[in-house]
Structures are given as C-alpha cells and as structure tokens.
Coordinates of C-alpha atoms in Angstrom, one line a residue:
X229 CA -23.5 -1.4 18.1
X230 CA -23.6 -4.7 20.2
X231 CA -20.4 -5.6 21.1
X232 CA -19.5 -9.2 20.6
X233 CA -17.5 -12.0 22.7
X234 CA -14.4 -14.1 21.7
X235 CA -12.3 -17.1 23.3
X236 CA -9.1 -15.3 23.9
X237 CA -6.9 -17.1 20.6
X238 CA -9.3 -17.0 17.9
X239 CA -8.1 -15.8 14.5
X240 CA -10.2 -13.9 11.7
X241 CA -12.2 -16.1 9.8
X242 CA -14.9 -15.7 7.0
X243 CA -17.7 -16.1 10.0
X244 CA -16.5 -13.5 12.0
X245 CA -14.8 -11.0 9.9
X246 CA -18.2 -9.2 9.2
X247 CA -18.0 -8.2 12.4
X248 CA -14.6 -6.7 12.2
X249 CA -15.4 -4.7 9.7
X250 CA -18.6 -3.7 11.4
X251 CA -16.7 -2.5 14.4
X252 CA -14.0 -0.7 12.4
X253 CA -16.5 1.4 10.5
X254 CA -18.1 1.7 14.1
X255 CA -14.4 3.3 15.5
X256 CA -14.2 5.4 12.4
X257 CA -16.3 7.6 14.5
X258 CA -14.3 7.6 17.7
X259 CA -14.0 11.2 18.5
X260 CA -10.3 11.0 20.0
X261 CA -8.9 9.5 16.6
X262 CA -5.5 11.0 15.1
X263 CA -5.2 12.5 12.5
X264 CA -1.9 12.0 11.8
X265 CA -1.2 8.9 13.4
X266 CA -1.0 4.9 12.6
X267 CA -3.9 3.5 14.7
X268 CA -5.7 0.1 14.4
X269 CA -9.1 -0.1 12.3
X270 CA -10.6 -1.0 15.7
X271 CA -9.3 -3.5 18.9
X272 CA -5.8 -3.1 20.1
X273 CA -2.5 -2.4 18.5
X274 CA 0.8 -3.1 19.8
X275 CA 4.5 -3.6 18.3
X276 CA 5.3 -2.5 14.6
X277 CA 6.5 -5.8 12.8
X278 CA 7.9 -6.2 9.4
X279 CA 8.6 -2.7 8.7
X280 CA 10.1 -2.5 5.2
X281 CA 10.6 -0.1 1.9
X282 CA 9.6 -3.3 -1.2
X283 CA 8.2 -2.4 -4.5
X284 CA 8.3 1.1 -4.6
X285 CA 6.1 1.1 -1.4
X286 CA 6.2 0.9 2.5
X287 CA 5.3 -2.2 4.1
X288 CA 4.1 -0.8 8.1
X289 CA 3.0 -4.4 9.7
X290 CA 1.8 -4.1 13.2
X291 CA 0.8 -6.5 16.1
X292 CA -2.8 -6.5 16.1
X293 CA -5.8 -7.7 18.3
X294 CA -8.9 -7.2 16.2
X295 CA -12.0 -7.9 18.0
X296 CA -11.6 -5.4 20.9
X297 CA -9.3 -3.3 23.0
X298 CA -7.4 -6.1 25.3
X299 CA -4.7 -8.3 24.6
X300 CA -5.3 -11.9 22.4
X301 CA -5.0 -13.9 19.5
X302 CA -2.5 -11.6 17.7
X303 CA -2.8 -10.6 13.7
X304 CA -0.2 -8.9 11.3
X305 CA -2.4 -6.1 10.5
X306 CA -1.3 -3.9 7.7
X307 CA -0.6 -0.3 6.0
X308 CA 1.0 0.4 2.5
X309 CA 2.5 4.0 2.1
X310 CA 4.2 5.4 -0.6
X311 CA 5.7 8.3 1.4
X312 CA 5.1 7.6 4.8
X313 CA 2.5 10.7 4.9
X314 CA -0.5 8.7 3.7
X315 CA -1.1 5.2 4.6
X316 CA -3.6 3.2 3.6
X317 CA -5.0 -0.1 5.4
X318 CA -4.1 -3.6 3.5
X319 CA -6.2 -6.7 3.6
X320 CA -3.1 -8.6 2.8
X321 CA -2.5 -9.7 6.4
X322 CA -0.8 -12.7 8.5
X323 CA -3.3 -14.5 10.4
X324 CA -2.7 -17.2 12.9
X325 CA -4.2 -20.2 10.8
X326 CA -1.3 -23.0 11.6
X327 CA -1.0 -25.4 14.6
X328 CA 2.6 -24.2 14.7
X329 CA 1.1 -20.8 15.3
X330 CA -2.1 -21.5 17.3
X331 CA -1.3 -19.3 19.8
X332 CA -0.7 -16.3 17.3
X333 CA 1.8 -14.5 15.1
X334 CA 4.0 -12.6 17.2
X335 CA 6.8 -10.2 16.5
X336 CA 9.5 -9.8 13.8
X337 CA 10.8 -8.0 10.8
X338 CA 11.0 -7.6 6.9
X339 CA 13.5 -7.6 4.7
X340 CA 13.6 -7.9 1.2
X341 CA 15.7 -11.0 -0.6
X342 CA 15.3 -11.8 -4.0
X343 CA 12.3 -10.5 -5.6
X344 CA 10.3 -11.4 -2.0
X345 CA 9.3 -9.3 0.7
X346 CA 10.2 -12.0 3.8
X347 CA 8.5 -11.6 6.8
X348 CA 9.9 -13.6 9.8
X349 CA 7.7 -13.6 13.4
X350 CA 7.8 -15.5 16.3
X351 CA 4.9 -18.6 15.8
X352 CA 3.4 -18.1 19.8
X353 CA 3.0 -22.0 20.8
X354 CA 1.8 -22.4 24.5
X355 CA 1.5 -25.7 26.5
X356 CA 0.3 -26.5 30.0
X357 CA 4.2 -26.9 30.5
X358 CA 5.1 -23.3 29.2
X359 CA 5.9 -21.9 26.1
X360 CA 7.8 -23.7 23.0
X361 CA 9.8 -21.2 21.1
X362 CA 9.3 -21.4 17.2
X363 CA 10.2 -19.1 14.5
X364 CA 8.6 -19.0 11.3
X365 CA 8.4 -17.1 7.6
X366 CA 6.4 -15.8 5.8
X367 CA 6.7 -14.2 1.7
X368 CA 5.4 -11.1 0.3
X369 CA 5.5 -11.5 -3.8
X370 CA 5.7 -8.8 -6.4
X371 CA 2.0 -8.5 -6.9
X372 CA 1.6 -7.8 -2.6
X373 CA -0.1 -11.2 -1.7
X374 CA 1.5 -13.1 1.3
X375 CA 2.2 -17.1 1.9
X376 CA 3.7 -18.4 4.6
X377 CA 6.2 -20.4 4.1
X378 CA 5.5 -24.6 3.9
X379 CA 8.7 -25.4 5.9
X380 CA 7.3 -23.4 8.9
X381 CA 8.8 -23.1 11.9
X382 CA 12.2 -22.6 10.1
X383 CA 13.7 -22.4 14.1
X384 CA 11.8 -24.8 16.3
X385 CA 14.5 -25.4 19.5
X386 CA 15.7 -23.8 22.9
X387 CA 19.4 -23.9 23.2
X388 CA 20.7 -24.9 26.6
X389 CA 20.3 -22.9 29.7
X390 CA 17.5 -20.4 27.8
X391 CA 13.7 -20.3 29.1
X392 CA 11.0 -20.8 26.3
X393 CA 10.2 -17.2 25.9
X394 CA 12.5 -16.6 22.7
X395 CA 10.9 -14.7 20.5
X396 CA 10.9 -11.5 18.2
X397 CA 13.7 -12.6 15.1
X398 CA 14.9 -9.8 13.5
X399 CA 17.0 -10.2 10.2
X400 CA 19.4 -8.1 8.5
X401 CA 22.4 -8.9 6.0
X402 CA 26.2 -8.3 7.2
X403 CA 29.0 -9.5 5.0
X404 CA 27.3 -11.3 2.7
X405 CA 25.5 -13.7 5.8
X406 CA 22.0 -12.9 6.8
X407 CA 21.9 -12.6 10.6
X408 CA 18.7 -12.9 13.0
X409 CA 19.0 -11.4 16.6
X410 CA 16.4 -13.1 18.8
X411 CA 15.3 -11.8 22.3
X412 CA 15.5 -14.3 25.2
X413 CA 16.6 -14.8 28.7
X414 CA 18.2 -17.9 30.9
X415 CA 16.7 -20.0 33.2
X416 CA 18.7 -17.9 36.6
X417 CA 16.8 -14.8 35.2
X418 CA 19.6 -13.1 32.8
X419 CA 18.6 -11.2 29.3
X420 CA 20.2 -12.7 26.5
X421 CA 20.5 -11.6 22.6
X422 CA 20.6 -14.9 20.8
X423 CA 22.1 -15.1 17.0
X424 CA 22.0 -17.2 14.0
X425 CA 23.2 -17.0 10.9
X426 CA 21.7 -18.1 7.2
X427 CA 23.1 -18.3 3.6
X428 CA 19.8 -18.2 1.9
X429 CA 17.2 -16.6 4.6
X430 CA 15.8 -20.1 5.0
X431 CA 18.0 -22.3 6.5
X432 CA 19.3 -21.2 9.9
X433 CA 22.5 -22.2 12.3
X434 CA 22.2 -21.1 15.9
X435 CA 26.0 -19.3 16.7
X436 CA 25.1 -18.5 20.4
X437 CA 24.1 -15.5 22.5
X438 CA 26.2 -12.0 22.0
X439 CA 28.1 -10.6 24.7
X440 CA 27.2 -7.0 25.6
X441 CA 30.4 -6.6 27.8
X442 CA 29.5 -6.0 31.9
X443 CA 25.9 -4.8 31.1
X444 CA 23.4 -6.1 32.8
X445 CA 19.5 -5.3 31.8
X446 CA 16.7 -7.4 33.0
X447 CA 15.9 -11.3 32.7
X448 CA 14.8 -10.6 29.5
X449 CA 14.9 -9.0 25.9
X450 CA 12.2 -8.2 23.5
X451 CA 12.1 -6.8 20.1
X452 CA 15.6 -7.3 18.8
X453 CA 16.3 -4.3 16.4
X454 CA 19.6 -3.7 14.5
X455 CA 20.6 -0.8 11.9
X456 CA 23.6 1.2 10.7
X457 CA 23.5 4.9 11.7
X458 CA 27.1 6.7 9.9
X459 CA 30.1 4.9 10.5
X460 CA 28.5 3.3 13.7
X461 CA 26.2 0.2 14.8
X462 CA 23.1 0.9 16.6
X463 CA 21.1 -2.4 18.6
X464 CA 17.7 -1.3 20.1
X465 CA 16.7 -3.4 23.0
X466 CA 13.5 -3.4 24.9
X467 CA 13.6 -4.7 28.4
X468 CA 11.8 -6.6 30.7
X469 CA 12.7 -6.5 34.4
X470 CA 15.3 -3.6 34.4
X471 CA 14.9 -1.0 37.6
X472 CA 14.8 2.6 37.6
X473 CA 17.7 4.7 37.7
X474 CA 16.9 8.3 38.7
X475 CA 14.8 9.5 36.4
X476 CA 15.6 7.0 33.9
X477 CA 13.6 3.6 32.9
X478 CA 10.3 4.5 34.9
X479 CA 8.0 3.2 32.6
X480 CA 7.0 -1.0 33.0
X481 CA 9.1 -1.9 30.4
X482 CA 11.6 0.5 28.6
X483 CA 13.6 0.0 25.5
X484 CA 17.1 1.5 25.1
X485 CA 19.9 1.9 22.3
X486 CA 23.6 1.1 21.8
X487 CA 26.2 2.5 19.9
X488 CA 29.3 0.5 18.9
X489 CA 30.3 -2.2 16.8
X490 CA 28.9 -5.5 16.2
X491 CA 31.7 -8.1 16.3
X492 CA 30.1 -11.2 14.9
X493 CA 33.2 -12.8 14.6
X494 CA 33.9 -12.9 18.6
X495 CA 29.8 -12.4 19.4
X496 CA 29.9 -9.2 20.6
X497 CA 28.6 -5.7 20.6
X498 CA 31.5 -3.5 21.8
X499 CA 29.3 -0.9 23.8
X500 CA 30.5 3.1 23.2
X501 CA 27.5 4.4 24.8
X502 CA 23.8 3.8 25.5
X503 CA 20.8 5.2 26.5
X504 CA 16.8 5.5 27.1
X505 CA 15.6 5.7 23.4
X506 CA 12.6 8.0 24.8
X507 CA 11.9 9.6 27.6
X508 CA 7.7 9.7 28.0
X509 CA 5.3 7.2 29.9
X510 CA 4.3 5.3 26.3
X511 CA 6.5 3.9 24.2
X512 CA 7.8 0.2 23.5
X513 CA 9.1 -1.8 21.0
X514 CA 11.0 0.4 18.5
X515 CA 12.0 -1.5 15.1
X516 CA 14.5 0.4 12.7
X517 CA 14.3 0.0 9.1
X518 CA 15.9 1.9 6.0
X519 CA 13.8 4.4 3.7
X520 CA 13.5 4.6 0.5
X521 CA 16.8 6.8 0.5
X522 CA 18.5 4.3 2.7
X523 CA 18.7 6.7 5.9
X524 CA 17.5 4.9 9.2
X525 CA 14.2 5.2 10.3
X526 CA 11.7 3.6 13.4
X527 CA 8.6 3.5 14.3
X528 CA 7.4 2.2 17.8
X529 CA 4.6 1.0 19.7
X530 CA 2.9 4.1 21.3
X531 CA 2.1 2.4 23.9
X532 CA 3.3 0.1 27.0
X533 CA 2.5 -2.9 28.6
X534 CA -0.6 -3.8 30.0
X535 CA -1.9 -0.4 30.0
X536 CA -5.8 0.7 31.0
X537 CA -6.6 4.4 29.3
X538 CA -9.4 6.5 29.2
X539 CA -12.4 5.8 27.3
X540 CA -10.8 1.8 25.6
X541 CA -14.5 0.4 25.7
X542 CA -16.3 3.3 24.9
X543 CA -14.2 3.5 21.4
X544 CA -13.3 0.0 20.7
X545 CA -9.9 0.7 19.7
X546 CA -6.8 1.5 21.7
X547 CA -2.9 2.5 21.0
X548 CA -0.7 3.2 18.1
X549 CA 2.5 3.7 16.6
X550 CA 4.4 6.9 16.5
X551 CA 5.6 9.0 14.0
X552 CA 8.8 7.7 12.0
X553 CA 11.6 9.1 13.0
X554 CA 15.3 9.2 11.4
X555 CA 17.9 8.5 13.4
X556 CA 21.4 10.3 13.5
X557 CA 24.1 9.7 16.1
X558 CA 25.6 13.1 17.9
X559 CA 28.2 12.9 19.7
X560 CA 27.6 9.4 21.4
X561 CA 23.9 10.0 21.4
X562 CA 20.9 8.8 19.1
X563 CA 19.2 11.8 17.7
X564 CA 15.9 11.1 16.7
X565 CA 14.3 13.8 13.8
X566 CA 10.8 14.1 12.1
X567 CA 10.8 14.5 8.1
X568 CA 9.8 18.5 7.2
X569 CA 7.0 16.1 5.0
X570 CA 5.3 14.6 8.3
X571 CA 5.6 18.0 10.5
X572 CA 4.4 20.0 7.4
X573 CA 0.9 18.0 8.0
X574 CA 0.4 20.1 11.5
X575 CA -0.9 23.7 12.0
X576 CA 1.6 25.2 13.8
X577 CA 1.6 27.5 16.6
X578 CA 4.5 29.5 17.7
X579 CA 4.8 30.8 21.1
X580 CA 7.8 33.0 23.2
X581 CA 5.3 33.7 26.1
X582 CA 2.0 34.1 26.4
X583 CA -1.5 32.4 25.2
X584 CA -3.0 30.5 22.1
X585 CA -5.7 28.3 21.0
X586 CA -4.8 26.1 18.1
X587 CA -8.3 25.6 15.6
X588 CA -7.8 21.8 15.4
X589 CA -7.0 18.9 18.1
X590 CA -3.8 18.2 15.8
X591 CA -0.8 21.0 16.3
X592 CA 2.6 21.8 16.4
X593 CA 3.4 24.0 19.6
X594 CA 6.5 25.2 18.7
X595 CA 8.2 27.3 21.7
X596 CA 11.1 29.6 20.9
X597 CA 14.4 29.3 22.5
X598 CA 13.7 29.0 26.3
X599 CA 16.4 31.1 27.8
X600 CA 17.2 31.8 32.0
X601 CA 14.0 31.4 34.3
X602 CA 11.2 28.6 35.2
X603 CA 9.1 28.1 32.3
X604 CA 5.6 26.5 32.5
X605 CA 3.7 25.0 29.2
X606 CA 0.5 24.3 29.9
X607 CA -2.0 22.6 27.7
X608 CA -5.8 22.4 29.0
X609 CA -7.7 24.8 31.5
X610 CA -6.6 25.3 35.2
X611 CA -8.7 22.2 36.3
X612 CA -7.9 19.8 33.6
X613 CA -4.3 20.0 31.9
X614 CA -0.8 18.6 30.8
X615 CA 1.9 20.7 32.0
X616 CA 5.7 21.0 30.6
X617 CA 8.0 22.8 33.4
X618 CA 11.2 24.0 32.6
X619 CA 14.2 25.3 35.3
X620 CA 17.0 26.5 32.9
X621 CA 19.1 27.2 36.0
X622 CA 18.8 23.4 37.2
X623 CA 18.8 21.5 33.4
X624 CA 15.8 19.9 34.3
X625 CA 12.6 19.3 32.3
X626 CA 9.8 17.9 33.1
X627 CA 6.1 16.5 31.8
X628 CA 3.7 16.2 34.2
X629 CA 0.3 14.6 33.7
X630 CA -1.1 15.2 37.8
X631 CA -3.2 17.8 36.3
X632 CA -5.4 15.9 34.4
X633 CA -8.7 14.3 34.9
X634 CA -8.5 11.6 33.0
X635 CA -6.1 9.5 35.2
X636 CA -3.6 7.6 33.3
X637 CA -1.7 4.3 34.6
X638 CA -1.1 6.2 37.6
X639 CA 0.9 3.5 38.9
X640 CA 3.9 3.9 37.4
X641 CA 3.9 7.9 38.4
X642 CA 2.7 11.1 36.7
X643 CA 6.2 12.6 35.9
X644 CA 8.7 12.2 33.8
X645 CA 12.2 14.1 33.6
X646 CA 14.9 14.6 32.0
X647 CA 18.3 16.7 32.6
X648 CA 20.0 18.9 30.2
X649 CA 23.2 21.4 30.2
X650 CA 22.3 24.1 32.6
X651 CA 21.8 27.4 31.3
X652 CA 21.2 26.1 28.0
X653 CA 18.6 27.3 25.7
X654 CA 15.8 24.8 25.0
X655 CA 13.9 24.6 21.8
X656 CA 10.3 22.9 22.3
X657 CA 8.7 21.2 19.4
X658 CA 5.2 19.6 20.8
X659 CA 3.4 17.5 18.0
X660 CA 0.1 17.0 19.4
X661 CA -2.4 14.9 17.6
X662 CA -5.7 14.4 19.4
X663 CA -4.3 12.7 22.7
X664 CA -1.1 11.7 20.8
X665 CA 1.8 13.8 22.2
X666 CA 5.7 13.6 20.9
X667 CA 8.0 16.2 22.4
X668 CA 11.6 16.8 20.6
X669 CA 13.7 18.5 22.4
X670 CA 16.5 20.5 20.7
X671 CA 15.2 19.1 17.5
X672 CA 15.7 15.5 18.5
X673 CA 18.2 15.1 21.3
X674 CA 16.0 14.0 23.3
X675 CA 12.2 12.4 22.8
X676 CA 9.0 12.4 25.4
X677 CA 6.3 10.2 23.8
X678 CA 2.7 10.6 25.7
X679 CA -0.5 10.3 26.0
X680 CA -3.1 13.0 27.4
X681 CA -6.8 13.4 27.4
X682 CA -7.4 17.2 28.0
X683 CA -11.2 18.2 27.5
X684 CA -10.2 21.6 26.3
X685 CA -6.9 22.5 24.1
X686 CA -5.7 26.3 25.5
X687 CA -2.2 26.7 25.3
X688 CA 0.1 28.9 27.4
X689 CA 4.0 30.0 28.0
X690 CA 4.8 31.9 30.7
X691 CA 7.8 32.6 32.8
X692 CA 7.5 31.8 36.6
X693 CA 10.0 33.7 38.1
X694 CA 8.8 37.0 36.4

C-alpha cells in the first residue's frame, strides 16, 4: 500500500476517509497485533476519553491520530462492549469539524445525565500567541449517534495567574452538584487542579484551583480523573515536569494516585497517601470510570509521551490501552486487579522453576510463590530477551529490557524497579499479549505495564543462587 501525506490538523472527511479505511484493513495484517488488547484500527492511539457504562453497553472513547503513527489532528475514536471482553469498533466518533476545535478534540470524560451519554473534551485552539483554553460537549442519544453541543465551548476563559494549557475536564456528580476537575499549571511553573461546579452539566462556575496540602508535582497536570474506591476518595493525576525519586517516576511523564477525601467545601483533597499508579516504562493517562456493577475500573494509555518503537512505519499503527483494571484500596495502597473474565481469555502457563514454550504470542506466565534466593524470568533466547530478576533477601524486583534487540526509548533507561517486604513471597502473574506486557505483582499490589519485542517467546524460571 502507498502510504499517503497529511497537513498535521486535518480531520476525516468524506475525501479522505477511503483511505482510512484502506490502511486499517492494511494494519489488520500487522503481525505484532494483540489479541487481547484495545489498539487503534491503524495511526496512533493515545489517552482513553469518555469512558462510560450507558445503555446497557460500554462506551471506550480514545484519543486517536488516524492517518499514521505520529502525533496530529486528534479524533474520538471508538469501541462499544457489552462486557468489556469483546469490543467492537464504532463509526459514531467525535471529529474536529468546528473553528472552536480546529486544532482537535482533546481529552475528557463521560458521564451519563438524563437519558444522554455527555461527553466533555478539551476543544485544542492554538494561536501564534499560544494556546486558548476551551472546553466543550458533546451528547450521545439513546439510539448511539453523537451531536455536539450548539453552545460549544461551554468554558472559554483562563482564570488569573494560569497558562493556556488547561485542558482534560473530567466530570463526576457529588452531592447533588456536578463537578469538573481540569488539569493546568501557573504562569511561575506550579501544577494546579482547577474546579467548577454545574447544576445541569451545561452551565458552568469556575470555584478555583484545589489545594493538595504541601505537595508539590510538576508545572503541570493532565488527565484529571476522580472516583470513589470503599469509604475513600481516589484523584489520579498525570504529571508533567516531576523528577525522579529513586526508582520512582522514571518514565517522561508519570501519573500517580491519591487517597483521602475531597473537601469541596474548603477546596481541598486531604492527602492520606499516594503513590506511582504503575510501575513499567509505558503507561499514561489513566481515567476511572464505574462498571456495570458500580465497582471502579480504569483503563490507560499504554503508552508514553513522544515515544519512537520498533517497527511504527512498517505497521502503520502504534500504541494502545491496557486492560481494565478494578481498583481496591489496601491498606493505604491502590490495588489494581484483572476480572477472572479478561484473564480467562489467555493460555496460561504455570511455572515453579524450570522451562516452557507457550503455543500462542498471547499468555499468562503465572509463577508460583517465589520464596528465599535470586530468581531470574526470562522471556526470549539468550541473545534476544526481557528479563524479570527477583532478590527476595533485598525486596527488590526488577524488569529489565537491556537484553533485547529491539531497542526501546532507551533514553529514559532500560530498568525499572520496585521494592517489596524482604523475605516475602512474590506471586508473578505476566499477561503477555504479543508485545503487550502487564505484570501484577501479588495479585495487584503493585503493576509493571511494558512493551517488548522478543523474536522468539521461550520462557524460563530459575534460581540463581542454586
């Protein structure tokens, strides 16, 4: 297929969506596809936006570049589910037709009010002078056709002090108010969490920016995300401009959680603890939503920043969303879980010590109870491989991606670790779908989300001290 050339911010249209779905049927093909997945038809997939359980069905919205693997005129692309096992792909999408917009439809949630589904998204407005923040709406009806709303922007200002990259809304009800949290930063380089507050969903009053005590984490926030987990309030946050700390925050951008209470009231989130949300190279942008049964749930961009991986131009697609995961809090930690449903799709292969070789590229490694020693998972050949060390003695875990030889965003280092109560046993669950790795760690307490091109898929346990 010959591969086509766009401004940066056009939109679909009727003259050029023949092509679109030319090269989606062309990345069908791709030979490092999931199978178990959320990843764009073709061109390049970023944040989940608008995720929401309306009308019997799942609603998985997701940032979406359709005409090739980079970064540009962003789409709502779209996926319907009715149990978050099966997905298929919508043509009922948000495209960036407005001049309020012309830049693209960026990120934001769902939530359902009245019979509607509404979807609210930063409209991205750029001028020679910088951006112009404006929010806008959009409806999902009954019968699952979308219209933007004919008031749009329903926010169109920058309150004092605040740059013009405010974007992200994310809506939720709280005592009988609908509240929007809205990513930002000031003009001396400070994140701020910006709030408003709406009778109807339409109409909106800014309250100011909430107070997350002496925490200080970047010069700005993105993707805004909000849920009750138990008796406790959870904000996800991902930042922009926060440093390393030990092994912590190494990727570009990293996205963290906090458990407390949200104080509207005073404008405040009183802060009982908080931490990474995942440990691995890429992930970004988680969004929380309720399921069908009302229990917490997020998906997030498997992905992060401007990342270059293997073998983008060759397929004509790149990135996409992990799995959803359900979120508990455990003793002042976020515990993130896979339903039985979505890890019943995987063959699974079970391993104490010693050698396998799953039949498919998709698997579930799962690796009894790791007890005293050095353990070393390894998941290629000698020459080209993923490895998983663990040092019981120390509490420390690691992933390390030096073995391979497809190179990935090197940059920002080939390790990642985590520490862990000494001397404890470790269960391993590894979901690997055909590049797309997710590591739980004692079911959940802790999360590695990676990518990982190995040519061949042999798998080995073995203890390095015996």
């Amino acid at each position: 297929m010959e591969w086509k050339t766009f401004e940066k911010y056009i939109p679909i249209t009727e003259e050029n969506g023949e092509y679109v779905r030319e090269l989606a049927a062309y990345c069908q093909a791709s030979p490092r596809r999931p199978a178990f997945h959320l990843v764009p038809p073709c061109g390049l997939m970023n944040d989940p936006n608008g995720l929401a359980y309306y009308e019997g069905k799942y609603h998985i919205f997701y940032q979406w570049y359709p005409f090739g693997p980079s970064h540009g005129m962003k789409h709502w692309g779209h996926f319907i589910s009715e149990d978050l096992v099966s997905y298929e792909a919508s043509e009922e999408i948000l495209i960036p037709t407005e001049e309020y917009e012309k830049n693209g439809c960026y990120s934001g949630n769902g939530i359902p009010i009245g019979d509607k589904l509404f979807l609210y998204y930063t409209a991205n407005y750029k001028t020679p002078a910088g951006k112009v923040p404006k929010q806008a709406l959009a409806f999902m009806t009954p019968d699952g056709k979308i219209e933007k709303y004919q008031k749009n922007p329903i926010i169109d200002e920058k309150p004092e002090g605040l740059t013009g990259e405010i974007r992200d809304p994310f809506v939720f009800l709280r005592d009988g108010m609908y509240c929007m949290l809205l990513g930002g930063g000031t003009i001396d380089g400070q994140a701020r969490l910006l709030f408003y507050q709406s009778l109807d969903g339409l109409e909106w009053e800014y309250k100011g920016t909430i107070s997350l005590g002496n925490l200080k984490l970047g010069y700005m926030f993105e993707c805004p995300g909000f849920v009750r987990v138990g008796d406790k309030d959870v904000l996800f946050l991902s930042l922009m401009g926060f440093h390393p700390e030990g092994d912590r925050y190494q990727n570009e951008f990293s996205s963290i959680y906090l458990i407390g209470q949200l104080d509207i009231e005073n404008l405040k989130f009183e802060v009982e603890s908080y931490g990474e949300l995942d440990k691995g190279f890429d992930f970004y942008a988680p969004q929380p939503f309720y399921d069908k049964d009302g229990e917490p749930t997020f998906f997030a961009w498997f992905g992060c920043g401007m990342q270059e991986l293997p073998y983008k131009n060759e397929d004509m697609w790149i990135h996409g969303l992990t799995m959803p995961r359900r979120l508990a809090v455990k003793e002042g930690k976020l515990v993130q879980r896979l339903a039985s449903s979505i890890a019943g799709q995987y063959e699974t292969v079970t391993l104490k010590e010693g050698k396998a070789e799953p039949e498919k590229n998709s698997f579930h490694l799962q690796v009894e109870p790791l007890e005293e020693g050095i353990w070393q998972i390894q998941i290629g050949e000698e020459d080209d491989n993923f490895r998983i060390l663990v040092e019981t003695k120390k509490g420390r875990l690691t992933v390390d991606r030096s073995g391979l030889k497809q190179k990935i965003c090197c940059e920002y280092g080939e390790q990642r670790s985590l520490s862990f109560e000494p001397g404890k046993p470790l269960k391993l669950d590894l979901y690997y779908d055909n590049t797309f790795a997710e590591l739980f760690i004692n079911e959940g307490e802790e999360v590695m989300t990676f990518r990982a091109f190995p040519s061949k898929l042999k798998l080995c346990v073995k203890n390095k001290e015996e």
